[in-house]
Tab-separated table of C-alpha atoms and ligand atoms in Angstrom:
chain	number	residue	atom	x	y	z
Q	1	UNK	CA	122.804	-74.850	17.157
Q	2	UNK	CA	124.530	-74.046	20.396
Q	3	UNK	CA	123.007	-77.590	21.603
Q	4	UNK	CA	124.180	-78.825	18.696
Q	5	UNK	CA	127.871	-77.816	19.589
Q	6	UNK	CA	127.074	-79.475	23.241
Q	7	UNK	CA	127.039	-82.810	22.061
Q	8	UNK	CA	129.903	-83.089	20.110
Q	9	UNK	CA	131.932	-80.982	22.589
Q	10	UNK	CA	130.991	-83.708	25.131
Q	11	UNK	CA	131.647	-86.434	22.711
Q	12	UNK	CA	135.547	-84.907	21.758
Q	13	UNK	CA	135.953	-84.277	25.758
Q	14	UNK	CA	135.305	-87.854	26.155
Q	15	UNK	CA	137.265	-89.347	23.606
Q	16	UNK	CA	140.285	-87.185	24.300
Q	17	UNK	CA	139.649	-88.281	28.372
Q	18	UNK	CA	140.425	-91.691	27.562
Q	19	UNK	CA	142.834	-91.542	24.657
Q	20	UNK	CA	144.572	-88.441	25.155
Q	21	UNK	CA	144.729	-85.419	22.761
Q	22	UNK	CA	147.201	-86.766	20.653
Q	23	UNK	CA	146.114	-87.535	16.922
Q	24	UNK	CA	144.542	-90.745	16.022
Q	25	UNK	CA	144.105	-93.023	13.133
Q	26	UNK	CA	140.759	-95.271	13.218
Q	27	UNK	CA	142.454	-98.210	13.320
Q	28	UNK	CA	146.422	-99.083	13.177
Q	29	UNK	CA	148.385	-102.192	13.550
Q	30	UNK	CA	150.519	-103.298	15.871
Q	31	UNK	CA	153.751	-105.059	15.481
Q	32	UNK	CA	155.330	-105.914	19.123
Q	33	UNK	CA	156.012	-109.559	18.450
Q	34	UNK	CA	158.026	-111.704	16.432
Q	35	UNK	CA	157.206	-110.330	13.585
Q	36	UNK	CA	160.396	-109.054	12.302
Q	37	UNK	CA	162.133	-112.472	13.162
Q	38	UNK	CA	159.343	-114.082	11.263
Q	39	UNK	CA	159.708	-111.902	8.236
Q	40	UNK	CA	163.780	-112.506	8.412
Q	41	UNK	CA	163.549	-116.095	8.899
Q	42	UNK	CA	160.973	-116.175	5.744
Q	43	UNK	CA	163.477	-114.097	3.483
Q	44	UNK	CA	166.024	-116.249	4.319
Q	45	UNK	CA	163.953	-119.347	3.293
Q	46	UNK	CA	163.475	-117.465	-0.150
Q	47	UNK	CA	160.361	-119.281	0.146
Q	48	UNK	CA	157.995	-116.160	-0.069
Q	49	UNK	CA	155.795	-116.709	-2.172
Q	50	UNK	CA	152.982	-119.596	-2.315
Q	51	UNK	CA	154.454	-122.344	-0.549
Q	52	UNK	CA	156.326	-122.524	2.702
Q	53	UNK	CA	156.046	-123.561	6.362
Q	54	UNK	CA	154.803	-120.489	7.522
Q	55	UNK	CA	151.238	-120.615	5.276
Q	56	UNK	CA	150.599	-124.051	6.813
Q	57	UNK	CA	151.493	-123.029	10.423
Q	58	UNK	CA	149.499	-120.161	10.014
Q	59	UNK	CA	146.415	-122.072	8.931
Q	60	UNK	CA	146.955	-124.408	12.006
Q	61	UNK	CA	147.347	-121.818	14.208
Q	62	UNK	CA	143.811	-120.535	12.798
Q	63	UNK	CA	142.144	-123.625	12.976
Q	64	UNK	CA	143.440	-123.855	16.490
Q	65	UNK	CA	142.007	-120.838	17.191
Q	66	UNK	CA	138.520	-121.036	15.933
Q	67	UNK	CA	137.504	-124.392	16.360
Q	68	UNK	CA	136.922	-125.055	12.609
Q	69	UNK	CA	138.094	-128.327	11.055
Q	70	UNK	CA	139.956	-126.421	8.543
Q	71	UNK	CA	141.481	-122.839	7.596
Q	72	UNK	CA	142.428	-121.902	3.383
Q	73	UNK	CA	144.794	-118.930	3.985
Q	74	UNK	CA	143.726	-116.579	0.688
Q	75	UNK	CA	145.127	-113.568	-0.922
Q	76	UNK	CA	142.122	-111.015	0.709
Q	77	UNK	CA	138.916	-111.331	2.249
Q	78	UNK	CA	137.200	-110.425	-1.359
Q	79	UNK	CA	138.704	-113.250	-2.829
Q	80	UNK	CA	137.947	-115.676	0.194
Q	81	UNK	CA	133.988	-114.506	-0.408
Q	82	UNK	CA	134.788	-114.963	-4.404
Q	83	UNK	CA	136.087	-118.585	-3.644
Q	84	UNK	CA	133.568	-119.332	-1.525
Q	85	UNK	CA	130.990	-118.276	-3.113
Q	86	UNK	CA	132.300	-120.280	-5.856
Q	87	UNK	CA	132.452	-123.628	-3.970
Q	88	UNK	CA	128.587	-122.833	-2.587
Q	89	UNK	CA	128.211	-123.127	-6.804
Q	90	UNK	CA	126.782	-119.932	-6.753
Q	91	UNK	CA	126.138	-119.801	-10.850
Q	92	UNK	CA	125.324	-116.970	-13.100
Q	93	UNK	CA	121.680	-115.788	-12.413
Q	94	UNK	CA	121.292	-116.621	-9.141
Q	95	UNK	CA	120.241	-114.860	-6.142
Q	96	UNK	CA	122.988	-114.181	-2.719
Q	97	UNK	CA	121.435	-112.695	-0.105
Q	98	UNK	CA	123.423	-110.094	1.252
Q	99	UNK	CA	123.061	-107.108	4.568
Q	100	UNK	CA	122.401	-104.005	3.339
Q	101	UNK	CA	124.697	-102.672	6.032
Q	102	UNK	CA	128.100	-104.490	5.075
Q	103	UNK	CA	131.401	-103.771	3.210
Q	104	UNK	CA	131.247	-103.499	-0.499
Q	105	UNK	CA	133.213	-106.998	-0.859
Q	106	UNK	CA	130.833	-109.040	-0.782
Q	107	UNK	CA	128.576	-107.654	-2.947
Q	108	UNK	CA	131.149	-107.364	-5.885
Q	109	UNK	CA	132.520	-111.049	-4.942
Q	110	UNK	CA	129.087	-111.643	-5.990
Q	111	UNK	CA	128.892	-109.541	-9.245
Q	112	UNK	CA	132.084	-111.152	-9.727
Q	113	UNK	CA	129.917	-114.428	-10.608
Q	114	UNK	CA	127.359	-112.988	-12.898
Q	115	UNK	CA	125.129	-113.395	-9.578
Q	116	UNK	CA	122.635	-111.001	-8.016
Q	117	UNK	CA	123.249	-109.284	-4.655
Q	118	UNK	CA	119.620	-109.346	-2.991
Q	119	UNK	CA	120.080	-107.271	0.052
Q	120	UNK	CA	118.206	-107.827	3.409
Q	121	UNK	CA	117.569	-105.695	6.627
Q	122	UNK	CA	120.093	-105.593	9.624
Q	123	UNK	CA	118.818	-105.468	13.340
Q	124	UNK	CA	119.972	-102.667	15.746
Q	125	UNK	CA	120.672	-104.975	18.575
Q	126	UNK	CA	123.901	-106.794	16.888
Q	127	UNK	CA	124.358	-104.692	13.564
Q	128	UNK	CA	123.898	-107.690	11.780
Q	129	UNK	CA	121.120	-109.854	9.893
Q	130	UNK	CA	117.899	-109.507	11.406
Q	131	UNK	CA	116.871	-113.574	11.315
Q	132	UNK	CA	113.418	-112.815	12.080
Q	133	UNK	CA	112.492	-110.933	9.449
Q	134	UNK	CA	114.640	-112.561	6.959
Q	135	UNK	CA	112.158	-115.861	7.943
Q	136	UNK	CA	109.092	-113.534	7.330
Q	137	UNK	CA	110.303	-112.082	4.016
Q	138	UNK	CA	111.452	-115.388	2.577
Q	139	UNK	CA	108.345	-117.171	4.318
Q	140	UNK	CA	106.412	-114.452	2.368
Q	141	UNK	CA	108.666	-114.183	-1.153
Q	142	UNK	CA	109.724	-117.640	-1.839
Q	143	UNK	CA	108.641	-121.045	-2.464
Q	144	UNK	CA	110.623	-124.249	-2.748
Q	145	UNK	CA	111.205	-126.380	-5.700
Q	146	UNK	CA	113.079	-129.208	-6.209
Q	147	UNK	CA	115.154	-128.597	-2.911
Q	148	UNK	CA	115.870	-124.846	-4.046
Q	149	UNK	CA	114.714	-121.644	-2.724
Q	150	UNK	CA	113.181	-119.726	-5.328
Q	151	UNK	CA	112.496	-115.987	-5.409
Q	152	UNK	CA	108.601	-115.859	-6.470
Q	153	UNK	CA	109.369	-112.204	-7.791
Q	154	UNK	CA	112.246	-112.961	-9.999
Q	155	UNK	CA	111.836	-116.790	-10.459
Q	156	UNK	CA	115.634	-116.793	-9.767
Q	157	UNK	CA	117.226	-119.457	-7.251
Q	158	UNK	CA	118.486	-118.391	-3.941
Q	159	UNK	CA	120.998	-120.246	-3.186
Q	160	UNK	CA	123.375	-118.590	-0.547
Q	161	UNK	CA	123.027	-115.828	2.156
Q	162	UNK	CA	126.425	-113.934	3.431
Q	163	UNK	CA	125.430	-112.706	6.795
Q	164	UNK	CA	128.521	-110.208	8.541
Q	165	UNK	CA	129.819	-109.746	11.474
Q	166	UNK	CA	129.452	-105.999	12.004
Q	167	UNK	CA	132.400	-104.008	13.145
Q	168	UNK	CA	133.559	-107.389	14.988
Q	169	UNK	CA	130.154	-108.094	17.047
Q	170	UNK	CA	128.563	-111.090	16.404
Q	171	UNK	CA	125.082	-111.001	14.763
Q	172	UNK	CA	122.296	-113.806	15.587
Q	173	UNK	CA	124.234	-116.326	13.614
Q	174	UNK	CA	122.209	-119.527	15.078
Q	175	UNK	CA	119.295	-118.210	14.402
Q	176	UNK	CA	119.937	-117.023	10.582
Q	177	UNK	CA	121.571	-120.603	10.339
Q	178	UNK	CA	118.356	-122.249	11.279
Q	179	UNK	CA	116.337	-120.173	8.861
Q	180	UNK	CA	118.638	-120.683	5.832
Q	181	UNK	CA	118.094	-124.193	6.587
Q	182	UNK	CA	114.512	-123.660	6.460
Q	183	UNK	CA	115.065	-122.601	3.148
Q	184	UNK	CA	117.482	-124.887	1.993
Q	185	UNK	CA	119.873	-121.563	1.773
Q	186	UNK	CA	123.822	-121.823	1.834
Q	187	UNK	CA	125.299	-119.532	4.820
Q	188	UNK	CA	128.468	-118.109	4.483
Q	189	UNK	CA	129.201	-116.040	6.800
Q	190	UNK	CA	131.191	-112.756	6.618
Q	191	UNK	CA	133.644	-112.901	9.747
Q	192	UNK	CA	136.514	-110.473	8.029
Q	193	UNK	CA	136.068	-107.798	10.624
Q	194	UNK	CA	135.180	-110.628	13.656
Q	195	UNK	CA	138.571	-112.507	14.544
Q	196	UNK	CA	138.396	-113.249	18.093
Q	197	UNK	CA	134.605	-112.786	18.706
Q	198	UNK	CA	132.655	-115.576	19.677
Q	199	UNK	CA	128.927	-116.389	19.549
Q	200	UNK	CA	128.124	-118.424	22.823
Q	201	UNK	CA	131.686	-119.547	23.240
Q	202	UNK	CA	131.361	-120.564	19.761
Q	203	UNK	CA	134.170	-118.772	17.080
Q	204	UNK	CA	132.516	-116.682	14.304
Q	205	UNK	CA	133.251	-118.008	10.738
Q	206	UNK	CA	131.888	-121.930	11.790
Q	207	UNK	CA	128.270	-121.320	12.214
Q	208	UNK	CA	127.900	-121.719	8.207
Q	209	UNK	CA	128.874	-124.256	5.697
Q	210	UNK	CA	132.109	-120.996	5.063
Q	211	UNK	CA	132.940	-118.701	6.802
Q	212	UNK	CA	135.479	-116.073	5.713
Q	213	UNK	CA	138.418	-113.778	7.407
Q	214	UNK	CA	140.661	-110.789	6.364
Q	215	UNK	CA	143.872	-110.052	7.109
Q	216	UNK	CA	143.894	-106.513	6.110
Q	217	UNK	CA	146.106	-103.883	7.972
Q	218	UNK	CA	142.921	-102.460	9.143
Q	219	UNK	CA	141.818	-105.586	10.581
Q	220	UNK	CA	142.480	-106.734	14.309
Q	221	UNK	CA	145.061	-108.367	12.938
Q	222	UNK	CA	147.058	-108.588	9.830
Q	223	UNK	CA	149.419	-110.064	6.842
Q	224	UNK	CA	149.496	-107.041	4.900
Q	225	UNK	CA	146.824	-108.201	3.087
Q	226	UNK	CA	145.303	-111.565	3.819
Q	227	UNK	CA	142.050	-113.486	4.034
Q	228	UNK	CA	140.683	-117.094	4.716
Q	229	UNK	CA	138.032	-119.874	4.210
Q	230	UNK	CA	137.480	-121.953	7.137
Q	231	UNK	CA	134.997	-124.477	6.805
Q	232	UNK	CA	134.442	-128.154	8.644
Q	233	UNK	CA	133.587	-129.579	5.575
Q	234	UNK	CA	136.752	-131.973	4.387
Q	235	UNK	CA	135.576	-132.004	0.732
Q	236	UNK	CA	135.197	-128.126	0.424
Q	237	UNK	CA	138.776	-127.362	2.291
Q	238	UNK	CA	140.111	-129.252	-0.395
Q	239	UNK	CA	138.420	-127.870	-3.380
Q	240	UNK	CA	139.108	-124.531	-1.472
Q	241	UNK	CA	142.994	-124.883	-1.728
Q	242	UNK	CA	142.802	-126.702	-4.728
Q	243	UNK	CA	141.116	-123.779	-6.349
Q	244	UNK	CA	143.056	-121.110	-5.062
Q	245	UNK	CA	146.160	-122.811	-6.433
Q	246	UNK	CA	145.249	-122.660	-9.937
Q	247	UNK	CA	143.697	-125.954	-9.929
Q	248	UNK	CA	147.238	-127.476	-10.665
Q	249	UNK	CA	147.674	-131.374	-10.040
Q	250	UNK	CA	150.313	-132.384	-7.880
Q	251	UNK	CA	153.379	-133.497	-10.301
Q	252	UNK	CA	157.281	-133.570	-10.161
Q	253	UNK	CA	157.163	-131.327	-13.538
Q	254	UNK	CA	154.172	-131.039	-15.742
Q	255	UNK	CA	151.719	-127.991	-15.272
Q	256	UNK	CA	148.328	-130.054	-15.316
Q	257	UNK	CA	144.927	-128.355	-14.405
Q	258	UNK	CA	141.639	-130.281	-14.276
Q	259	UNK	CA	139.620	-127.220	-13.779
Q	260	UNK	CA	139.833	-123.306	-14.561
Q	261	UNK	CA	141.389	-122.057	-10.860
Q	262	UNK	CA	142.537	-118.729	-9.255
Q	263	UNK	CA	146.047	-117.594	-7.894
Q	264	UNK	CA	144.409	-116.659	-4.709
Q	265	UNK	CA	146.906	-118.652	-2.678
Q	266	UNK	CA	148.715	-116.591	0.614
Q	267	UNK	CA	152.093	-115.816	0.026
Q	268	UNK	CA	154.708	-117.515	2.663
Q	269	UNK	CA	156.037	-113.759	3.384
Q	270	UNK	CA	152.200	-112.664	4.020
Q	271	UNK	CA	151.839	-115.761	6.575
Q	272	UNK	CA	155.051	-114.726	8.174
Q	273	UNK	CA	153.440	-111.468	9.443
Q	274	UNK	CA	150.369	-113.421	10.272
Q	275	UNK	CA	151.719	-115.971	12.523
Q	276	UNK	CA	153.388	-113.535	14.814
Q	277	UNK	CA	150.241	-111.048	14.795
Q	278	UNK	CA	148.522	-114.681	15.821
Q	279	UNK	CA	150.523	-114.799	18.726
Q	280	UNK	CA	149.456	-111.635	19.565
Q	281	UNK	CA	145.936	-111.694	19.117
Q	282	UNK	CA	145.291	-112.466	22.822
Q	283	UNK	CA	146.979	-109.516	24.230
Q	284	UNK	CA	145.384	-107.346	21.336
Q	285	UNK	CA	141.726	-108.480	21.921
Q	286	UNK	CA	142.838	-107.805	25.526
Q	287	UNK	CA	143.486	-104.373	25.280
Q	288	UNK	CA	140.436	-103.510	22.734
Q	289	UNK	CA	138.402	-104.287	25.434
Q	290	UNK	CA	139.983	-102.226	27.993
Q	291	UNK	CA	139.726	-99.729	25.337
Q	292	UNK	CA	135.968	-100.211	25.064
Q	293	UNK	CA	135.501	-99.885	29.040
Q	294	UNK	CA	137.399	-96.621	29.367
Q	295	UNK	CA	135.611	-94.957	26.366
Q	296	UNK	CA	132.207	-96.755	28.046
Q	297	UNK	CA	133.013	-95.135	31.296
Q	298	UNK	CA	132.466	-91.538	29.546
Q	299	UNK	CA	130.067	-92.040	26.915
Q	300	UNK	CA	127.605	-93.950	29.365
Q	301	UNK	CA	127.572	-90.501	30.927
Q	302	UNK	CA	126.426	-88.637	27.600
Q	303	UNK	CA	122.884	-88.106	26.873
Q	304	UNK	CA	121.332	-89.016	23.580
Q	305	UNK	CA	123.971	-91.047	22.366
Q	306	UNK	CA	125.606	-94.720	23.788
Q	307	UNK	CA	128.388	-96.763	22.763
Q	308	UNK	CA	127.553	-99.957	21.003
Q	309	UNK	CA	128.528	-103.171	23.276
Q	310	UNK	CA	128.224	-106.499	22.734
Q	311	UNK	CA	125.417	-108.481	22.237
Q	312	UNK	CA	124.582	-111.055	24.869
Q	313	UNK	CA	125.456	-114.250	24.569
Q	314	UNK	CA	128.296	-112.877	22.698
Q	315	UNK	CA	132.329	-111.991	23.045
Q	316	UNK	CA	132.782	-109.701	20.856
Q	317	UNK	CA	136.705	-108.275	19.653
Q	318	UNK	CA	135.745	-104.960	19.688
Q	319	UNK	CA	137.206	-104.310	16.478
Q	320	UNK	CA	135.749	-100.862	15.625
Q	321	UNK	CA	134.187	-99.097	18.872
Q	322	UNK	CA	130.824	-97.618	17.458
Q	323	UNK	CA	129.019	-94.189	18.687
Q	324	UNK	CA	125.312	-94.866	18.088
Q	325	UNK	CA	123.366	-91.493	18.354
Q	326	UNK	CA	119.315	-91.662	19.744
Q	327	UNK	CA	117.148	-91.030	16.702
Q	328	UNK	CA	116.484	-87.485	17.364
Q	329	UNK	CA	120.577	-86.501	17.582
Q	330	UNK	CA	120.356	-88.102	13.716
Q	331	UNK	CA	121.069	-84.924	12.272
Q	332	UNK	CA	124.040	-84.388	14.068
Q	333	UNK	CA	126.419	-87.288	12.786
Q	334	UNK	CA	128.032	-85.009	10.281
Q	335	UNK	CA	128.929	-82.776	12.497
Q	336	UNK	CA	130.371	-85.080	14.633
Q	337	UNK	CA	132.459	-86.371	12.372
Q	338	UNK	CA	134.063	-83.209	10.968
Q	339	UNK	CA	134.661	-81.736	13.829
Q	340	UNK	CA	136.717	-84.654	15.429
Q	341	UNK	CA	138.323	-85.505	12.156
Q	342	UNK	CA	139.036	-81.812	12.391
Q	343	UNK	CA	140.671	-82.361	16.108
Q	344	UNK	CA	142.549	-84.801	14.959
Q	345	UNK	CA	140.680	-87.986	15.917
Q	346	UNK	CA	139.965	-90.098	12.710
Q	347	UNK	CA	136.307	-90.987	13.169
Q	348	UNK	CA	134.361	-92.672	10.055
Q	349	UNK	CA	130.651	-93.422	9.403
Q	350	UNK	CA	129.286	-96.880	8.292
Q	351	UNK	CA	129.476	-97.546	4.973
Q	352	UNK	CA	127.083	-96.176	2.308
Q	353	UNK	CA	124.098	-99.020	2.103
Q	354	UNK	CA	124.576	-101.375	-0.447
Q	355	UNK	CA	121.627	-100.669	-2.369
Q	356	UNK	CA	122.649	-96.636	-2.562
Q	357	UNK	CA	125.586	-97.651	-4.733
Q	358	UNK	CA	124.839	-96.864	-8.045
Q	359	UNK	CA	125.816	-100.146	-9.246
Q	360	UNK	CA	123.208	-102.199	-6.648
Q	361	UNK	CA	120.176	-98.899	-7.167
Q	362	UNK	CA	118.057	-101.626	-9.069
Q	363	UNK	CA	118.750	-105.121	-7.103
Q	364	UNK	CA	116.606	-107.254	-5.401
Q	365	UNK	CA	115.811	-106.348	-1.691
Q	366	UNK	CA	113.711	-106.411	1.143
Q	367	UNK	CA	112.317	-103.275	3.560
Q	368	UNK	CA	115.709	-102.154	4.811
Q	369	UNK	CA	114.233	-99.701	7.266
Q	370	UNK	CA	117.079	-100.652	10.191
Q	371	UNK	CA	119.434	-100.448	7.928
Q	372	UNK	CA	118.851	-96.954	6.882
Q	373	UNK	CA	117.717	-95.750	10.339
Q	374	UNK	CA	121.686	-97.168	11.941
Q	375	UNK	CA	123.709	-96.073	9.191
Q	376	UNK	CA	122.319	-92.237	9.921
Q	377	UNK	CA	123.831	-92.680	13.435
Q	378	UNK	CA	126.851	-94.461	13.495
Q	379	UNK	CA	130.650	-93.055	13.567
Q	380	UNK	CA	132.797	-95.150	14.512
Q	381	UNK	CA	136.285	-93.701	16.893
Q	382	UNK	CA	139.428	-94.016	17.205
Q	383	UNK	CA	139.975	-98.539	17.922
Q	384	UNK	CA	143.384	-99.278	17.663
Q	385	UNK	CA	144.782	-101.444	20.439
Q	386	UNK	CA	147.979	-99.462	21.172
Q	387	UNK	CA	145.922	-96.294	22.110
Q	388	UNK	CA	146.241	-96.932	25.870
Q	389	UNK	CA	149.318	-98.193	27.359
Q	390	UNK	CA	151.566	-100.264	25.544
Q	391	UNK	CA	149.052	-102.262	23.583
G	401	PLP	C1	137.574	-106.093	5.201
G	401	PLP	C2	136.303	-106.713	4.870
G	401	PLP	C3	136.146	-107.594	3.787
G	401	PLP	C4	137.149	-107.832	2.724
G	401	PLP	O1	138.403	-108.053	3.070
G	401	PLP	P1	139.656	-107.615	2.193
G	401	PLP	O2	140.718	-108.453	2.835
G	401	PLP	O3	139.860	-106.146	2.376
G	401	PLP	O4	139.420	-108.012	0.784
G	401	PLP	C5	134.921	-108.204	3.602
G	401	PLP	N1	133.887	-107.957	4.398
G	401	PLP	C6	133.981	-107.113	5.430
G	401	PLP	C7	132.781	-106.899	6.281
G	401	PLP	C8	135.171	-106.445	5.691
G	401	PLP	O5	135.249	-105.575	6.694
């Protein structure tokens, strides 16, 4: 018990060392740039809602930014999955592969379609997919047929996989492209928490045929709420905006749609906020990895527990900074947690595994050993990038 104590003592001390003793949230945003000129200028448009000037800068400024050909700005990250999903023609029956270890979004963007979350194993080096034995399960558990994946178990088609990036590090995205292409599966990949990070040199969110961002104001950055689709694919972007617009043709007056769409368009006043937080990213991403060498500095010193850094090969935006206990200090993550939530330092676990929920119990699903042996030892601490300095 008293050893118990130790460890979290030591991992409080070290927190407060870098961060001060003042309370802190998990994650806040920041708003030091132009964002209240942005919001003004928008307002005085009136254009607030779905069209304006500052949802198409705002999608430039993202496609400048990653690299992709184009950027949809959506409503949320759910509803970017939902679309994209959608435009991968996910259909009712199939099969999406999904982590075990993610955010609840993308399962339910799933549901969503009368489709089956099938959930695989993550790895402990990145978080994320592990590609190697995805290729060994669906090696073992498939078989093709007319250019489809199909499960042998369930005789269902798998048609898409929806790898994430894990509290903003990049997972071993080449390698679970090259495997899905094996297997003639769809990747879109889950980049909502990954903004900034890049995968030799290479943004996150354009490995895949998709790949998907939020906006939310827990996210590096944020419109309030906010999501996109960015894809190189000329034929999807349009569907993609098309879709997300109600499916309404171009026309002086009439209200003509050739297909049954959503309203999943960003507002103008939501792309406001999002082009000056753009500006900002930089200095942000900047500071979140100062953040991560201070707090690296004292943890490194702890015994039986590191701080999770990023993979090689990889940049990542340190989004959430991530305790991860040795095995035998398993038992003391609870602890941990309640007694730094108790001091005043917000500190969270990973989310529940996927196929815990009560509405996933019975899916589809692979060993998910990793899975279960991280989410016992994660908490993740106070991240935002104004707690040192002035960013
Ligand atoms: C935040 C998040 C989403 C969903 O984004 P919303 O904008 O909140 O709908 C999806 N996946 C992951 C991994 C996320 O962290």
């Amino acid at each position: 018990m008293k050893k118990n104590l130790k460890i979290t003592q030591q991992i409080i001390d070290s927190i407060h060392s870098v961060i001060g003793t003042k309370d802190s949230n998990l994650h806040e945003p920041v708003f030091n740039g132009n964002e209240w000129l942005y919001l003004k200028e928008c307002l005085d448009s009136t254009y607030v809602s779905s069209v304006g000037e500052f949802v198409n800068k705002f999608e430039q400024s993202l496609v400048d930014l990653t690299g992709a050909k184009y950027a949809i700005a959506l409503v949320n990250g759910t509803a970017a999955i939902h679309l994209a999903l959608v435009l991968a023609d996910v259909k009712e029956g199939d099969e999406v592969l999904a982590p075990a270890l993610t955010f609840v979004a993308t399962a339910n963007a799933i549901t969503y379609l009368k489709a089956t979350p099938h959930f695989i194993d993550n790895d402990e080096d990145t978080l994320g997919v592990d590609p190697k034995k995805l290729y060994e399960y669906l090696n073992k558990f498939t078989k093709q047929k007319d250019g489809k994946c199909i499960n042998i178990q369930t005789n269902k088609i798998i048609k898409a996989v929806v790898p994430t990036h894990v509290f903003g590090h990049p997972c071993k995205i080449d390698e679970i492209v090259d495997v899905a292409n094996k297997f003639n599966i769809i990747v879109i990949e889950d980049a909502a928490e990954s903004i900034g990070s890049y995968y030799k040199n290479k943004h996150t969110g354009t490995f895949g045929l998709m790949g998907i961002l939020s906006f939310n104001g827990n996210k590096t950055i944020t419109t309030g709420g906010g999501g996109a689709i960015l894809t190189n694919n000329q034929e999807i972007a349009k569907s993609a905006k098309h879709l997300s617009t109600t499916a309404k043709l171009a026309h002086k007056w009439d209200y003509f749609h050739d297909e049954v769409g959503f309203n999943y368009r960003l507002p103008n006043i939501n792309a406001a906020l999002g082009c000056a937080q753009l500006e900002q990213l930089p200095k942000l991403l900047k500071s979140k990895r100062i953040l991560f060498e201070k707090y690296e500095d004292k943890i490194s010193l702890l015994k039986g527990v590191r701080l999770f850094k990023e993979p090689s090969d990889c940049k990542s935006n340190y989004w959430l900074q991530t305790l991860l206990l040795d095995i035998p200090n398993k038992n003391k993550r609870d602890e941990i947690l309640s007694l730094t939530n108790k001091n005043g330092l917000m500190t969270r676990p990973a989310w529940i595994l996927m196929h815990k929920l009560k509405q996933f119990t019975s899916n589809p699903r692979m060993n998910l050993s990793c899975a279960e042996s991280i989410v016992e030892r994660v908490i993740n601490i106070p991240s935002s990038s104004n707690l040192i300095g002035k960013y």
